[in-house]
XYZ file of C-alpha atoms in Angstrom:
323
model
C -52.151 -55.652 44.347
C -55.387 -56.994 43.134
C -56.602 -56.895 39.475
C -59.945 -56.974 38.058
C -60.892 -60.049 36.158
C -60.042 -58.211 32.608
C -57.021 -56.707 34.224
C -57.970 -53.410 32.533
C -57.766 -51.433 36.107
C -55.764 -52.005 39.260
C -57.912 -51.879 42.660
C -55.991 -49.257 45.158
C -56.965 -48.877 48.457
C -57.063 -45.278 49.395
C -53.595 -45.191 51.369
C -51.933 -46.539 48.397
C -53.406 -44.334 46.092
C -52.497 -41.362 48.352
C -48.875 -42.593 48.757
C -48.546 -43.065 45.081
C -49.912 -39.691 43.981
C -47.403 -38.108 47.161
C -44.301 -39.712 45.188
C -45.412 -38.790 41.800
C -46.109 -35.155 42.962
C -42.566 -35.140 45.005
C -40.988 -36.382 41.969
C -42.275 -33.774 39.817
C -41.124 -31.123 42.482
C -44.642 -30.212 43.737
C -46.257 -30.081 47.372
C -47.716 -33.267 48.583
C -50.987 -30.970 49.446
C -52.376 -31.818 45.839
C -52.697 -35.437 46.723
C -55.388 -34.946 49.184
C -57.337 -33.150 46.493
C -56.748 -35.703 44.162
C -57.760 -38.741 46.338
C -60.843 -36.828 47.437
C -61.894 -36.296 43.904
C -61.379 -40.433 43.210
C -63.441 -40.972 46.414
C -66.359 -39.294 45.050
C -66.222 -40.646 41.851
C -65.106 -37.596 40.192
C -62.380 -39.261 38.065
C -61.984 -37.001 35.392
C -60.540 -34.328 37.958
C -59.002 -37.014 39.929
C -55.979 -38.880 39.302
C -56.472 -38.631 35.397
C -56.275 -34.708 35.943
C -53.042 -35.190 38.303
C -51.167 -36.083 35.191
C -51.977 -32.579 33.665
C -50.520 -31.192 37.201
C -47.216 -33.555 36.885
C -46.974 -32.318 33.217
C -47.138 -28.478 34.428
C -44.630 -29.016 37.242
C -42.091 -30.517 34.865
C -42.703 -27.927 32.008
C -42.582 -24.928 34.354
C -46.158 -23.873 34.224
C -46.679 -24.795 37.751
C -44.102 -23.309 40.480
C -43.336 -26.226 42.598
C -41.743 -23.957 45.178
C -44.582 -21.517 45.399
C -44.955 -19.455 48.400
C -48.649 -18.124 48.795
C -49.230 -14.575 49.647
C -52.188 -14.212 51.955
C -53.630 -10.553 52.397
C -56.460 -9.225 54.034
C -57.921 -5.772 52.833
C -60.989 -5.968 54.983
C -61.813 -8.141 57.871
C -64.151 -10.540 55.299
C -62.139 -10.204 52.217
C -59.097 -12.705 51.978
C -56.892 -12.419 49.077
C -54.017 -15.175 48.240
C -51.454 -14.637 45.282
C -50.446 -18.334 44.546
C -47.187 -17.135 43.185
C -47.778 -19.627 40.044
C -48.514 -22.555 42.236
C -51.534 -24.945 42.618
C -54.918 -23.204 44.063
C -55.006 -26.058 46.664
C -51.516 -24.799 48.223
C -53.031 -21.283 48.310
C -56.391 -22.502 49.676
C -54.425 -24.131 52.588
C -52.848 -20.838 53.031
C -55.475 -19.020 53.930
C -57.733 -21.711 55.287
C -57.671 -21.303 58.704
C -57.890 -17.561 59.069
C -60.842 -17.754 56.156
C -62.892 -20.278 58.488
C -62.306 -18.294 61.525
C -63.314 -15.091 59.746
C -66.566 -16.368 58.376
C -67.597 -18.002 61.783
C -66.947 -14.681 63.610
C -68.467 -12.484 61.186
C -71.040 -14.608 59.659
C -69.737 -14.544 56.084
C -66.521 -14.337 54.292
C -64.935 -14.205 50.865
C -61.524 -15.835 49.397
C -60.203 -14.668 46.134
C -57.442 -16.645 44.768
C -55.192 -15.458 41.787
C -52.261 -16.192 39.797
C -52.915 -20.097 40.313
C -53.016 -23.253 38.077
C -56.801 -24.177 37.421
C -58.787 -25.102 40.455
C -59.176 -29.065 39.866
C -62.255 -30.223 41.455
C -64.057 -27.490 43.194
C -66.045 -29.907 45.432
C -62.891 -30.135 47.604
C -62.710 -26.737 48.561
C -66.509 -26.520 49.660
C -66.815 -29.975 51.247
C -63.553 -28.698 53.234
C -65.646 -25.594 54.462
C -68.964 -27.576 55.028
C -66.952 -29.996 57.274
C -66.360 -27.047 59.548
C -69.948 -26.062 59.804
C -70.137 -23.424 56.777
C -72.268 -23.082 53.949
C -69.853 -22.835 51.124
C -70.113 -21.468 47.341
C -67.086 -21.487 44.834
C -66.459 -21.211 41.391
C -63.389 -20.667 39.007
C -62.626 -19.646 35.631
C -60.078 -21.763 33.182
C -58.363 -20.962 29.856
C -60.986 -20.120 27.383
C -62.531 -23.282 26.062
C -66.050 -22.904 25.704
C -68.545 -20.806 23.357
C -70.791 -18.047 24.978
C -74.062 -16.666 23.476
C -73.618 -18.708 20.182
C -70.165 -17.283 19.638
C -68.235 -19.335 16.804
C -65.165 -19.533 19.177
C -64.050 -19.840 22.973
C -65.054 -16.891 24.797
C -64.565 -18.355 28.459
C -63.511 -21.593 30.553
C -65.698 -24.115 31.768
C -65.959 -22.130 34.823
C -67.219 -24.841 37.150
C -69.105 -23.908 40.215
C -69.908 -25.996 43.642
C -72.130 -25.557 46.571
C -71.804 -27.485 50.000
C -74.053 -27.630 53.097
C -73.170 -29.013 56.480
C -74.867 -32.209 57.156
C -74.820 -34.914 60.256
C -73.853 -37.433 57.499
C -71.056 -35.470 55.955
C -71.530 -32.374 53.721
C -74.146 -32.546 50.821
C -72.232 -30.969 47.769
C -72.628 -30.443 44.204
C -69.741 -29.551 41.667
C -70.641 -28.872 38.084
C -69.106 -27.138 34.842
C -71.109 -24.590 33.206
C -70.269 -26.559 29.888
C -72.371 -29.287 28.686
C -69.387 -31.854 29.769
C -66.011 -31.381 31.006
C -63.436 -30.852 28.488
C -61.410 -33.591 29.815
C -64.226 -35.757 28.458
C -63.951 -34.635 25.251
C -60.235 -35.345 25.291
C -60.896 -38.780 26.575
C -63.103 -39.386 23.822
C -60.556 -38.118 21.239
C -58.025 -40.383 22.833
C -60.291 -43.524 22.418
C -60.984 -42.404 19.103
C -64.712 -41.994 19.919
C -67.350 -39.699 19.242
C -69.157 -37.203 21.796
C -73.052 -36.770 22.223
C -74.745 -33.881 20.234
C -74.921 -30.998 22.228
C -71.493 -30.788 23.859
C -69.194 -28.999 21.484
C -68.937 -27.096 18.044
C -66.181 -27.549 15.483
C -63.883 -24.365 14.546
C -66.224 -23.129 12.081
C -68.998 -22.810 15.168
C -70.809 -25.765 13.371
C -72.269 -28.463 15.827
C -70.137 -31.593 15.830
C -69.955 -35.345 17.194
C -66.488 -35.770 16.373
C -64.065 -35.416 19.211
C -61.233 -34.103 17.515
C -63.111 -31.529 15.692
C -64.270 -30.454 19.001
C -60.953 -29.913 20.642
C -60.067 -27.781 17.822
C -63.209 -26.000 18.234
C -65.055 -25.043 21.487
C -67.078 -26.870 24.287
C -71.066 -25.606 24.471
C -72.691 -24.197 27.634
C -75.359 -26.232 29.268
C -78.886 -24.708 28.612
C -77.794 -22.042 25.922
C -78.236 -18.612 26.820
C -78.883 -19.570 30.607
C -75.746 -21.612 30.675
C -73.667 -18.286 29.107
C -75.242 -16.297 31.827
C -74.003 -18.579 34.392
C -70.423 -18.984 32.744
C -69.789 -15.355 32.661
C -71.085 -14.646 36.030
C -68.688 -17.062 37.396
C -65.968 -15.688 35.689
C -66.714 -12.261 36.765
C -66.554 -13.460 40.680
C -63.340 -15.401 39.845
C -61.141 -12.553 38.357
C -62.143 -10.469 41.015
C -58.938 -10.743 42.810
C -56.673 -9.834 39.922
C -57.098 -13.490 37.877
C -56.901 -13.405 34.204
C -59.790 -13.381 31.869
C -60.414 -16.609 30.245
C -59.365 -15.495 26.845
C -56.412 -13.901 28.146
C -54.913 -16.995 29.700
C -52.695 -19.525 28.323
C -53.294 -23.171 27.868
C -53.307 -25.565 30.929
C -51.536 -28.360 29.235
C -48.754 -26.934 26.924
C -46.409 -24.183 26.920
C -44.296 -22.635 29.970
C -46.921 -19.897 31.305
C -49.044 -20.513 34.144
C -52.661 -20.024 33.235
C -53.190 -17.424 36.152
C -56.896 -17.813 36.109
C -59.105 -17.145 39.357
C -61.084 -18.991 42.107
C -63.574 -17.537 44.634
C -65.048 -18.736 47.582
C -67.977 -17.544 49.857
C -68.392 -19.066 53.510
C -71.303 -18.309 55.370
C -71.763 -19.484 58.841
C -74.666 -21.815 59.169
C -76.224 -20.001 62.273
C -75.633 -16.605 60.638
C -79.377 -16.073 60.627
C -81.326 -18.783 62.295
C -79.483 -21.070 65.009
C -81.911 -23.970 63.771
C -80.703 -23.763 59.976
C -78.477 -27.037 59.882
C -81.565 -29.128 61.619
C -84.173 -27.482 59.283
C -82.126 -28.398 56.315
C -81.256 -32.023 57.281
C -85.391 -32.574 58.450
C -86.156 -30.866 54.707
C -83.692 -33.015 52.887
C -84.833 -36.253 54.550
C -88.347 -35.158 53.364
C -87.518 -34.591 49.935
C -85.713 -38.247 49.965
C -88.706 -39.939 51.363
C -91.557 -38.035 49.655
C -89.806 -37.552 46.263
C -86.956 -39.722 45.936
C -84.644 -36.919 46.078
C -81.067 -37.542 47.325
C -79.523 -33.940 46.803
C -75.596 -33.448 46.974
C -74.940 -36.977 48.639
C -71.438 -38.212 47.294
C -69.799 -41.642 47.583
C -66.761 -42.184 49.734
C -64.951 -45.004 48.252
C -62.350 -46.911 50.020
C -60.939 -48.565 47.198
C -60.294 -47.019 43.868
C -60.198 -48.905 40.386
C -57.619 -47.109 38.536
C -57.022 -47.702 34.874
C -54.058 -49.820 34.275
C -52.258 -47.237 31.936
C -52.716 -44.659 34.373
C -51.350 -46.756 37.148
C -48.466 -47.386 35.356
C -47.980 -43.701 34.102
C -47.961 -42.539 37.812
C -45.552 -45.536 38.816
C -43.009 -44.459 36.183
C -43.106 -40.673 37.423
C -42.590 -41.618 41.096
């Protein structure tokens, strides 16, 4: 396989990356469904929650934090309310178990809500919203995670990074955004610590609650929300929606990268039929996004769709050794 001139990365076509991920996941005793989410994140350039994050899943499978033989249990207490107990498995597998009925419900009723509990952390949320937008649905999703972030100036971690994502159908493919409520993703701080680098101001605080640019101190302390109080409000809103189906509050969830216990946090997804109120909605949105791009240079939610991934050599070697 080709290498870059400095041989620090390996170039992998999508099919090869998918096969490598499937081999590593299968060897760890997990479901190949996780490979699709990993590849989707890499194709969109979301490397922090792509193949690099797959290693966290592999470690979780091998340590028992993830049930590789999970059998998600789907229940519908109300026509537009879908619930999945993930059986300590991955959120992606639980999503697959409910997907068809969830899509049909949203199309038939105009709106539907899915809540997943008892799962490992959700990974890239854009994976879920994009799949729904590809079926002609507007989608909004959010998830909590083990406590890693300060809230309202607290000296310690009071909630997770609690990402959220929104996607809307578009003729050229869904337009989507996916972001954490923290100033940066926790994995970015971890990566900086591994490289011995400092981090930008405003990302994190040390264990005493003092601002820090030292990655190691940040890992021992807590991340900071974007926008101060405004980010704290959004983070807490996401958590209260995410645990609606029985997921653990962030402060009650064990770490996702150590021990043997599944974090058991929550994930919610709201799907709305694009024509629920206006049959011309999708065309109006397309025209408006075109106008924003032409008049203001705004290109909302367009994501890359890479066909070849530049995978760090050490990460490629790690996956090969676990395949």
